[in-house]
Amino acid sequence: TVTVIGQGDYAGSNGSATFKITARPVTFTANSGEKVYDGNALTLGNTAFKYDEENGNSGLLSGHTAIVTAINGSQTNVGTSKSSVGTVTIKEGTTDVTDNYEISKVTGNLTITARPVTIKANTQKIHSLISVLLILLFLISSYKVFTS
């Protein structure tokens, strides 16, 4: 409640008003990531997020810093899973001002795609195998001719 009283040459009138201060909305979005399968997990680390303006506000106030303790999520095999923003703390210097914000969190996606593999026949070995098979067929045919 604020009370206004006139001062000096200003008579003013006494009165009061009630003001409501609401938390500033800010949305933290976990980044998405994609890679080709290599057997290693795809993770994004604690800096893999962005905060967006919401409802006309421009994110964090100047001098405020977001500390995200974790970006959760890991994908190793072909497929997709979610990455999510963990705990968010907002500080002004060393003072925790998190309660002054209405924090929303949006998940991202971690995607592993199949590794392309090219299978190429060794034509030299195939030709050698065909030659061996032809010789065997000839020997079997010759054996039949000589034994008949």
PDB file of C-alpha atoms in Angstrom:
ATOM      1  CA  THR A   1       0.000   0.000   0.000  1.00  0.00           C
ATOM      2  CA  VAL A   2       1.239   3.426  -0.940  1.00  0.00           C
ATOM      3  CA  THR A   3      -0.012   6.614   0.744  1.00  0.00           C
ATOM      4  CA  VAL A   4       0.325   9.961  -1.080  1.00  0.00           C
ATOM      5  CA  ILE A   5       0.502  13.144   1.009  1.00  0.00           C
ATOM      6  CA  GLY A   6       0.930  16.648  -0.390  1.00  0.00           C
ATOM      7  CA  GLN A   7       4.152  18.498   0.469  1.00  0.00           C
ATOM      8  CA  GLY A   8       5.334  22.105   0.206  1.00  0.00           C
ATOM      9  CA  ASP A   9       3.162  24.191  -2.087  1.00  0.00           C
ATOM     10  CA  TYR A  10       1.179  21.126  -3.065  1.00  0.00           C
ATOM     11  CA  ALA A  11      -1.862  20.454  -0.983  1.00  0.00           C
ATOM     12  CA  GLY A  12      -2.452  16.999  -2.386  1.00  0.00           C
ATOM     13  CA  SER A  13      -4.944  14.680  -0.874  1.00  0.00           C
ATOM     14  CA  ASN A  14      -4.499  11.708   1.283  1.00  0.00           C
ATOM     15  CA  GLY A  15      -5.255   8.369  -0.312  1.00  0.00           C
ATOM     16  CA  SER A  16      -3.951   4.939  -0.724  1.00  0.00           C
ATOM     17  CA  ALA A  17      -3.649   2.342  -3.459  1.00  0.00           C
ATOM     18  CA  THR A  18      -2.688  -1.288  -3.489  1.00  0.00           C
ATOM     19  CA  PHE A  19      -0.224  -2.579  -6.067  1.00  0.00           C
ATOM     20  CA  LYS A  20       0.420  -6.183  -6.918  1.00  0.00           C
ATOM     21  CA  ILE A  21       3.888  -7.147  -8.111  1.00  0.00           C
ATOM     22  CA  THR A  22       3.882 -10.373 -10.064  1.00  0.00           C
ATOM     23  CA  ALA A  23       6.757 -12.669 -10.903  1.00  0.00           C
ATOM     24  CA  ARG A  24       8.446 -12.005 -14.230  1.00  0.00           C
ATOM     25  CA  PRO A  25       7.798 -14.903 -16.648  1.00  0.00           C
ATOM     26  CA  VAL A  26      10.795 -16.499 -18.321  1.00  0.00           C
ATOM     27  CA  THR A  27      10.999 -19.744 -20.281  1.00  0.00           C
ATOM     28  CA  PHE A  28      14.074 -21.961 -20.314  1.00  0.00           C
ATOM     29  CA  THR A  29      14.302 -24.283 -23.315  1.00  0.00           C
ATOM     30  CA  ALA A  30      16.671 -27.248 -23.403  1.00  0.00           C
ATOM     31  CA  ASN A  31      18.582 -27.358 -26.665  1.00  0.00           C
ATOM     32  CA  SER A  32      18.099 -30.189 -29.110  1.00  0.00           C
ATOM     33  CA  GLY A  33      20.938 -32.177 -30.625  1.00  0.00           C
ATOM     34  CA  GLU A  34      21.443 -34.691 -33.391  1.00  0.00           C
ATOM     35  CA  LYS A  35      24.309 -36.832 -34.576  1.00  0.00           C
ATOM     36  CA  VAL A  36      25.057 -39.974 -36.559  1.00  0.00           C
ATOM     37  CA  TYR A  37      25.441 -43.141 -34.483  1.00  0.00           C
ATOM     38  CA  ASP A  38      29.019 -43.616 -33.248  1.00  0.00           C
ATOM     39  CA  GLY A  39      28.470 -45.699 -30.089  1.00  0.00           C
ATOM     40  CA  ASN A  40      28.954 -42.696 -27.783  1.00  0.00           C
ATOM     41  CA  ALA A  41      26.150 -40.994 -25.868  1.00  0.00           C
ATOM     42  CA  LEU A  42      24.775 -37.666 -27.072  1.00  0.00           C
ATOM     43  CA  THR A  43      24.516 -35.317 -24.078  1.00  0.00           C
ATOM     44  CA  LEU A  44      24.398 -31.545 -24.093  1.00  0.00           C
ATOM     45  CA  GLY A  45      25.890 -30.370 -20.787  1.00  0.00           C
ATOM     46  CA  ASN A  46      24.793 -27.628 -18.401  1.00  0.00           C
ATOM     47  CA  THR A  47      25.053 -24.761 -20.888  1.00  0.00           C
ATOM     48  CA  ALA A  48      22.762 -26.292 -23.494  1.00  0.00           C
ATOM     49  CA  PHE A  49      19.718 -24.087 -22.943  1.00  0.00           C
ATOM     50  CA  LYS A  50      18.355 -20.715 -23.870  1.00  0.00           C
ATOM     51  CA  TYR A  51      15.851 -18.483 -22.121  1.00  0.00           C
ATOM     52  CA  ASP A  52      13.166 -16.736 -24.071  1.00  0.00           C
ATOM     53  CA  GLU A  53      11.005 -13.750 -23.587  1.00  0.00           C
ATOM     54  CA  GLU A  54       7.415 -14.482 -22.719  1.00  0.00           C
ATOM     55  CA  ASN A  55       4.341 -12.241 -22.553  1.00  0.00           C
ATOM     56  CA  GLY A  56       6.264  -9.241 -23.852  1.00  0.00           C
ATOM     57  CA  ASN A  57       9.038  -9.484 -21.262  1.00  0.00           C
ATOM     58  CA  SER A  58      12.617  -9.781 -22.369  1.00  0.00           C
ATOM     59  CA  GLY A  59      13.810 -12.709 -20.287  1.00  0.00           C
ATOM     60  CA  LEU A  60      16.107 -12.028 -17.374  1.00  0.00           C
ATOM     61  CA  LEU A  61      16.656  -8.517 -16.086  1.00  0.00           C
ATOM     62  CA  SER A  62      20.005  -6.902 -16.741  1.00  0.00           C
ATOM     63  CA  GLY A  63      22.500  -8.053 -14.113  1.00  0.00           C
ATOM     64  CA  HIS A  64      20.611 -11.280 -13.379  1.00  0.00           C
ATOM     65  CA  THR A  65      22.289 -14.579 -14.191  1.00  0.00           C
ATOM     66  CA  ALA A  66      20.687 -17.995 -14.633  1.00  0.00           C
ATOM     67  CA  ILE A  67      22.435 -21.016 -13.190  1.00  0.00           C
ATOM     68  CA  VAL A  68      21.141 -24.343 -14.491  1.00  0.00           C
ATOM     69  CA  THR A  69      22.400 -27.302 -12.481  1.00  0.00           C
ATOM     70  CA  ALA A  70      21.748 -29.897 -15.162  1.00  0.00           C
ATOM     71  CA  ILE A  71      20.463 -30.544 -18.631  1.00  0.00           C
ATOM     72  CA  ASN A  72      18.993 -34.014 -18.271  1.00  0.00           C
ATOM     73  CA  GLY A  73      18.951 -36.505 -21.122  1.00  0.00           C
ATOM     74  CA  SER A  74      21.182 -38.877 -23.007  1.00  0.00           C
ATOM     75  CA  GLN A  75      20.778 -40.870 -26.230  1.00  0.00           C
ATOM     76  CA  THR A  76      23.253 -43.546 -27.364  1.00  0.00           C
ATOM     77  CA  ASN A  77      21.446 -45.746 -29.887  1.00  0.00           C
ATOM     78  CA  VAL A  78      19.435 -44.809 -32.969  1.00  0.00           C
ATOM     79  CA  GLY A  79      16.252 -43.029 -31.888  1.00  0.00           C
ATOM     80  CA  THR A  80      15.041 -39.921 -30.075  1.00  0.00           C
ATOM     81  CA  SER A  81      14.688 -39.007 -26.406  1.00  0.00           C
ATOM     82  CA  LYS A  82      14.005 -35.800 -24.485  1.00  0.00           C
ATOM     83  CA  SER A  83      16.509 -33.381 -22.997  1.00  0.00           C
ATOM     84  CA  SER A  84      15.154 -31.292 -20.149  1.00  0.00           C
ATOM     85  CA  VAL A  85      16.203 -28.293 -18.098  1.00  0.00           C
ATOM     86  CA  GLY A  86      17.069 -29.231 -14.516  1.00  0.00           C
ATOM     87  CA  THR A  87      17.039 -26.898 -11.507  1.00  0.00           C
ATOM     88  CA  VAL A  88      17.219 -23.178 -12.330  1.00  0.00           C
ATOM     89  CA  THR A  89      18.550 -20.567  -9.904  1.00  0.00           C
ATOM     90  CA  ILE A  90      18.585 -16.893 -10.842  1.00  0.00           C
ATOM     91  CA  LYS A  91      21.031 -14.608  -9.079  1.00  0.00           C
ATOM     92  CA  GLU A  92      21.800 -10.919  -8.917  1.00  0.00           C
ATOM     93  CA  GLY A  93      25.415 -11.044  -7.864  1.00  0.00           C
ATOM     94  CA  THR A  94      25.340 -13.423  -4.898  1.00  0.00           C
ATOM     95  CA  THR A  95      21.659 -12.785  -4.033  1.00  0.00           C
ATOM     96  CA  ASP A  96      19.148 -15.458  -5.057  1.00  0.00           C
ATOM     97  CA  VAL A  97      16.273 -13.722  -6.891  1.00  0.00           C
ATOM     98  CA  THR A  98      14.650 -16.883  -8.305  1.00  0.00           C
ATOM     99  CA  ASP A  99      11.361 -16.194  -6.493  1.00  0.00           C
ATOM    100  CA  ASN A 100      10.974 -13.021  -8.565  1.00  0.00           C
ATOM    101  CA  TYR A 101      10.574 -15.134 -11.704  1.00  0.00           C
ATOM    102  CA  GLU A 102       7.860 -17.477 -12.932  1.00  0.00           C
ATOM    103  CA  ILE A 103       9.998 -20.160 -14.590  1.00  0.00           C
ATOM    104  CA  SER A 104       8.670 -22.388 -17.370  1.00  0.00           C
ATOM    105  CA  LYS A 105      10.695 -25.218 -18.881  1.00  0.00           C
ATOM    106  CA  VAL A 106      10.501 -26.672 -22.400  1.00  0.00           C
ATOM    107  CA  THR A 107      12.134 -29.953 -23.397  1.00  0.00           C
ATOM    108  CA  GLY A 108      14.388 -30.480 -26.402  1.00  0.00           C
ATOM    109  CA  ASN A 109      15.119 -33.639 -28.411  1.00  0.00           C
ATOM    110  CA  LEU A 110      18.248 -35.776 -28.636  1.00  0.00           C
ATOM    111  CA  THR A 111      18.329 -37.737 -31.874  1.00  0.00           C
ATOM    112  CA  ILE A 112      20.754 -40.387 -33.082  1.00  0.00           C
ATOM    113  CA  THR A 113      20.456 -41.298 -36.758  1.00  0.00           C
ATOM    114  CA  ALA A 114      21.620 -44.529 -38.365  1.00  0.00           C
ATOM    115  CA  ARG A 115      25.196 -44.654 -39.542  1.00  0.00           C
ATOM    116  CA  PRO A 116      25.334 -45.242 -43.304  1.00  0.00           C
ATOM    117  CA  VAL A 117      27.242 -48.392 -44.194  1.00  0.00           C
ATOM    118  CA  THR A 118      28.325 -49.377 -47.693  1.00  0.00           C
ATOM    119  CA  ILE A 119      28.934 -53.040 -48.360  1.00  0.00           C
ATOM    120  CA  LYS A 120      31.099 -53.649 -51.371  1.00  0.00           C
ATOM    121  CA  ALA A 121      31.722 -57.107 -52.732  1.00  0.00           C
ATOM    122  CA  ASN A 122      35.318 -58.137 -53.330  1.00  0.00           C
ATOM    123  CA  THR A 123      35.011 -58.973 -57.025  1.00  0.00           C
ATOM    124  CA  GLN A 124      38.445 -60.598 -57.125  1.00  0.00           C
ATOM    125  CA  LYS A 125      37.378 -63.158 -54.533  1.00  0.00           C
ATOM    126  CA  ILE A 126      34.095 -63.749 -56.356  1.00  0.00           C
ATOM    127  CA  HIS A 127      35.954 -64.413 -59.616  1.00  0.00           C
ATOM    128  CA  SER A 128      38.316 -66.772 -57.775  1.00  0.00           C
ATOM    129  CA  LEU A 129      35.342 -68.579 -56.226  1.00  0.00           C
ATOM    130  CA  ILE A 130      33.642 -68.923 -59.613  1.00  0.00           C
ATOM    131  CA  SER A 131      36.860 -70.312 -61.093  1.00  0.00           C
ATOM    132  CA  VAL A 132      37.092 -72.897 -58.285  1.00  0.00           C
ATOM    133  CA  LEU A 133      33.444 -73.884 -58.766  1.00  0.00           C
ATOM    134  CA  LEU A 134      33.942 -74.278 -62.540  1.00  0.00           C
ATOM    135  CA  ILE A 135      37.015 -76.452 -61.983  1.00  0.00           C
ATOM    136  CA  LEU A 136      35.050 -78.611 -59.507  1.00  0.00           C
ATOM    137  CA  LEU A 137      32.192 -78.962 -61.975  1.00  0.00           C
ATOM    138  CA  PHE A 138      34.652 -79.943 -64.692  1.00  0.00           C
ATOM    139  CA  LEU A 139      36.319 -82.504 -62.424  1.00  0.00           C
ATOM    140  CA  ILE A 140      32.983 -83.989 -61.385  1.00  0.00           C
ATOM    141  CA  SER A 141      31.875 -84.151 -65.018  1.00  0.00           C
ATOM    142  CA  SER A 142      35.180 -85.678 -66.046  1.00  0.00           C
ATOM    143  CA  TYR A 143      34.984 -88.198 -63.225  1.00  0.00           C
ATOM    144  CA  LYS A 144      31.546 -89.265 -64.384  1.00  0.00           C
ATOM    145  CA  VAL A 145      32.767 -89.603 -67.955  1.00  0.00           C
ATOM    146  CA  PHE A 146      35.785 -91.696 -66.955  1.00  0.00           C
ATOM    147  CA  THR A 147      33.896 -93.879 -64.487  1.00  0.00           C
ATOM    148  CA  SER A 148      31.011 -94.624 -66.804  1.00  0.00           C
TER     149      SER A 148
END
